[in-house]
Amino acid sequence: GAGVSQSPSNKVTEKGKDVELRCDPISGHTALYWYRQSLGQGLEFLIYFQGNSAPDKSGLPSDRFSAERTGGSVSTLTIQRTQQEDSAVYLCASSLRGQGAISGYTFGSGTRLTVV
Amino acid sequence: AQTVTQSQPEMSVQEAETVTLSCTYDTSESDYYLFWYKQPPSRQMILVIRQEAYKQQNATENRFSVNFQKAAKSFSLKISDSQLGDAAMYFCAYRSAQGSQGNLIFGKGTKLSVKP
């Protein structure tokens, strides 16, 4: 697609429920990142996919968080047993391999998750 | 670990005036990249300007320029002839030049208001 697409745009869920957030990167972009932006905070790195390599999961805050990327394209971030502190905007970004530092990263508009 | 600090949570500028947003960072690396991103209410992060650490010349993009002081680990953004559309959150970000570390490290942001 022309840009990074994220869905849903907004999600309200009850505490304890599982949620899935979707990211569709720019076609051909091999690198994909997930970030979390809590209110009044900067972006917190969660996970990084690069092609077929094992993902860098070093930023995932707990084992309730997981992500996968099927076919090197679409990615899904799953949060199990959601807690109120999970409420945040979840942003996805993509870039061409090796180009992230040169051209930056293209971000989606994020999913605002509210846990009630 | 690298850190990025933005000491100004909020800034205000009169339309057509100039404003400078501050950013400092901490790293033991000698080669890296620095970025300024703009986040309007649409939530999508937009790349404003980037700087390679090995370049002494300060980057410039139209009304946007940086003052990069490598020894002081400072990377400030100057916006000249401020426009109403410049109102947004601005984030400073750091990226290692080491190939395997592709994620951006962000500061907490500065909210810029532009007064007509």
Coordinates of C-alpha atoms in Angstrom, one line a residue:
Chain A
G1 CA 0.0 0.0 0.0
A2 CA 0.9 3.7 -0.1
G3 CA 1.5 3.9 3.6
V4 CA 1.6 1.9 6.8
S5 CA -1.9 0.9 7.7
Q6 CA -3.0 0.0 11.2
S7 CA -6.3 -1.4 12.4
P8 CA -8.4 -0.8 14.4
S9 CA -7.9 2.9 14.8
N10 CA -9.4 2.7 18.3
K11 CA -10.1 -0.2 20.5
V12 CA -11.9 -0.3 23.9
T13 CA -11.7 -3.6 25.7
E14 CA -12.5 -4.9 29.2
K15 CA -9.7 -5.8 31.6
G16 CA -8.7 -9.4 31.2
K17 CA -9.7 -9.7 27.6
D18 CA -7.2 -10.5 24.8
V19 CA -6.7 -8.0 21.9
E20 CA -5.1 -8.2 18.5
L21 CA -3.7 -5.1 16.7
R22 CA -2.8 -5.3 13.1
C23 CA -0.1 -3.6 11.0
D24 CA 0.1 -3.7 7.2
P25 CA 3.5 -2.2 6.2
I26 CA 4.5 -0.6 3.0
S27 CA 4.9 -3.2 0.3
G28 CA 8.5 -4.3 0.0
H29 CA 9.5 -3.0 3.4
T30 CA 11.4 -5.8 5.2
A31 CA 11.8 -4.1 8.5
L32 CA 8.8 -3.6 10.8
Y33 CA 8.7 -2.1 14.3
W34 CA 6.1 -1.9 17.0
Y35 CA 6.2 0.9 19.6
R36 CA 4.0 1.9 22.5
Q37 CA 3.2 5.5 23.4
S38 CA 1.7 5.9 26.8
L39 CA 0.1 9.3 27.8
G40 CA 2.7 11.9 28.2
Q41 CA 5.5 9.6 27.3
G42 CA 7.7 9.1 24.3
L43 CA 7.6 6.0 22.2
E44 CA 8.7 2.8 23.8
F45 CA 10.2 0.1 21.6
L46 CA 8.4 -3.2 21.7
I47 CA 9.6 -5.5 18.9
Y48 CA 11.5 -5.5 15.6
F49 CA 11.2 -7.8 12.6
Q50 CA 13.8 -7.9 9.8
G51 CA 13.0 -10.1 6.9
N52 CA 13.2 -13.8 7.9
S53 CA 15.5 -13.2 10.8
A54 CA 14.4 -14.0 14.4
P55 CA 12.6 -10.9 15.8
D56 CA 14.2 -8.7 18.4
K57 CA 11.7 -9.1 21.3
S58 CA 13.8 -7.2 23.8
G59 CA 11.2 -4.4 24.3
L60 CA 8.2 -6.6 25.1
P61 CA 7.2 -5.6 28.7
S62 CA 5.8 -9.0 29.7
D63 CA 4.9 -12.4 28.4
R64 CA 1.3 -11.2 27.9
F65 CA 2.7 -9.4 24.8
S66 CA 3.5 -11.3 21.6
A67 CA 3.8 -10.5 18.0
E68 CA 4.1 -12.3 14.7
R69 CA 4.7 -11.4 11.1
T70 CA 3.3 -13.7 8.5
G71 CA 4.8 -14.0 5.1
G72 CA 7.2 -11.1 5.8
S73 CA 4.3 -8.6 5.5
V74 CA 1.4 -8.1 7.9
S75 CA 2.1 -8.2 11.6
T76 CA -0.2 -8.8 14.5
L77 CA 0.5 -7.6 18.1
T78 CA -1.4 -9.6 20.6
I79 CA -1.9 -8.6 24.2
Q80 CA -3.4 -11.3 26.5
R81 CA -5.3 -10.7 29.7
T82 CA -5.2 -6.9 29.2
Q83 CA -4.5 -4.6 32.1
Q84 CA -5.4 -1.0 32.6
E85 CA -1.7 -0.1 32.3
D86 CA -1.7 -1.5 28.7
S87 CA -3.9 1.5 27.7
A88 CA -1.8 3.4 25.2
V89 CA -1.3 4.2 21.5
Y90 CA 0.4 1.3 19.7
L91 CA 2.4 2.5 16.7
C92 CA 3.8 0.5 13.8
A93 CA 6.6 1.6 11.5
S94 CA 8.3 0.0 8.5
S95 CA 11.4 0.6 6.4
L96 CA 13.5 -0.9 3.7
R97 CA 16.3 -3.1 4.9
G98 CA 19.3 -0.9 5.6
Q99 CA 17.4 2.3 4.8
G100 CA 15.9 3.1 8.1
A101 CA 18.8 5.3 9.1
I102 CA 18.8 7.1 5.7
S103 CA 15.2 7.7 5.0
G104 CA 13.7 7.2 8.4
Y105 CA 10.9 5.0 9.2
T106 CA 7.3 5.3 7.9
F107 CA 4.8 5.2 10.7
G108 CA 1.2 4.3 10.7
S109 CA -1.4 6.3 12.6
G110 CA -1.5 3.9 15.4
T111 CA -4.2 2.0 17.4
R112 CA -5.4 3.7 20.6
L113 CA -6.1 1.0 23.1
T114 CA -8.3 1.7 26.1
V115 CA -8.7 -1.0 28.8
V116 CA -11.6 -0.4 31.1
Chain B
A1 CA 22.1 1.9 27.0
Q2 CA 21.4 5.0 25.0
T3 CA 19.0 7.6 26.4
V4 CA 17.3 10.7 24.8
T5 CA 16.2 13.6 27.0
Q6 CA 13.9 16.5 26.0
S7 CA 13.8 18.9 28.8
Q8 CA 11.0 21.1 27.5
P9 CA 7.6 19.4 27.9
E10 CA 5.9 22.4 26.3
M11 CA 6.9 25.4 24.2
S12 CA 5.0 28.2 22.6
V13 CA 5.9 30.5 19.7
Q14 CA 4.3 33.4 17.9
E15 CA 3.4 32.8 14.3
A16 CA 6.3 33.9 12.0
E17 CA 8.8 33.8 14.9
T18 CA 11.6 31.3 15.5
V19 CA 11.7 28.6 18.2
T20 CA 14.3 26.2 19.3
L21 CA 13.5 22.8 20.8
S22 CA 16.2 21.1 22.9
C23 CA 17.4 17.5 22.9
T24 CA 20.3 15.8 24.6
Y25 CA 21.3 12.2 24.4
D26 CA 23.7 9.8 26.1
T27 CA 25.7 7.2 24.2
S28 CA 29.1 5.6 24.2
E29 CA 29.0 5.1 20.5
S30 CA 30.8 7.3 18.0
D31 CA 28.6 6.6 15.0
Y32 CA 24.9 7.0 15.1
Y33 CA 21.9 8.9 13.6
L34 CA 19.7 11.5 15.1
F35 CA 16.2 12.4 14.0
W36 CA 13.4 14.9 14.8
Y37 CA 9.9 13.6 14.3
K38 CA 6.6 15.6 14.3
Q39 CA 3.4 14.0 15.6
P40 CA 0.2 16.0 14.8
P41 CA -3.1 15.0 16.3
S42 CA -3.5 12.4 13.6
R43 CA -0.9 10.5 15.6
Q44 CA 1.2 9.6 12.6
M45 CA 4.9 10.3 13.1
I46 CA 6.4 12.4 10.4
L47 CA 10.2 12.7 9.8
V48 CA 11.2 16.4 10.0
I49 CA 15.0 16.1 9.7
R50 CA 17.9 13.7 10.3
Q51 CA 21.6 14.0 11.0
E52 CA 24.5 11.6 10.7
A53 CA 26.9 11.8 13.6
Y54 CA 29.9 11.6 11.4
K55 CA 28.9 14.8 9.5
Q56 CA 29.9 18.0 11.1
Q57 CA 27.6 20.1 8.9
N58 CA 24.2 20.8 10.5
A59 CA 21.3 19.4 8.5
T60 CA 18.7 21.8 7.1
E61 CA 15.3 21.2 5.6
N62 CA 13.6 24.4 4.5
R63 CA 12.5 26.2 7.7
F64 CA 13.9 23.5 9.9
S65 CA 17.5 23.2 10.9
V66 CA 19.5 21.5 13.7
N67 CA 22.3 22.5 15.9
F68 CA 24.3 19.4 16.3
Q69 CA 27.0 19.5 19.0
K70 CA 28.6 16.0 19.1
A71 CA 30.9 16.7 22.0
A72 CA 28.1 18.1 24.1
K73 CA 25.7 15.4 22.9
S74 CA 23.2 18.0 22.0
F75 CA 20.8 18.0 19.0
S76 CA 18.4 21.0 19.0
L77 CA 15.8 21.8 16.4
K78 CA 15.2 25.3 15.1
I79 CA 12.0 26.2 13.4
S80 CA 12.1 29.5 11.5
D81 CA 9.1 31.5 10.4
S82 CA 6.8 29.3 12.5
Q83 CA 3.4 28.5 10.9
L84 CA 0.2 27.4 12.5
G85 CA 0.6 24.0 10.9
D86 CA 3.8 23.5 12.9
A87 CA 1.8 23.0 16.1
A88 CA 2.4 19.4 17.2
M89 CA 4.4 17.1 19.4
Y90 CA 8.0 16.9 18.5
F91 CA 10.2 13.9 19.3
C92 CA 13.9 13.6 19.2
A93 CA 15.2 10.1 18.4
Y94 CA 18.5 8.2 18.3
R95 CA 19.5 5.3 16.2
S96 CA 22.6 3.3 16.5
A97 CA 24.7 2.9 13.4
Q98 CA 25.5 -0.7 14.3
G99 CA 23.7 -2.8 11.8
S100 CA 21.7 -5.2 14.0
Q101 CA 20.3 -2.5 16.2
G102 CA 17.6 -0.9 14.1
N103 CA 15.1 0.5 16.5
L104 CA 14.8 4.2 17.3
I105 CA 15.1 5.5 20.9
F106 CA 12.8 8.4 21.6
G107 CA 12.7 11.3 24.0
K108 CA 9.4 12.1 25.8
G109 CA 8.6 14.9 23.4
T110 CA 7.9 18.6 23.4
K111 CA 4.4 20.0 22.7
L112 CA 4.7 23.0 20.5
S113 CA 1.9 25.6 20.3
V114 CA 1.9 28.3 17.7
K115 CA 0.0 31.5 18.5
P116 CA -1.6 33.5 15.6

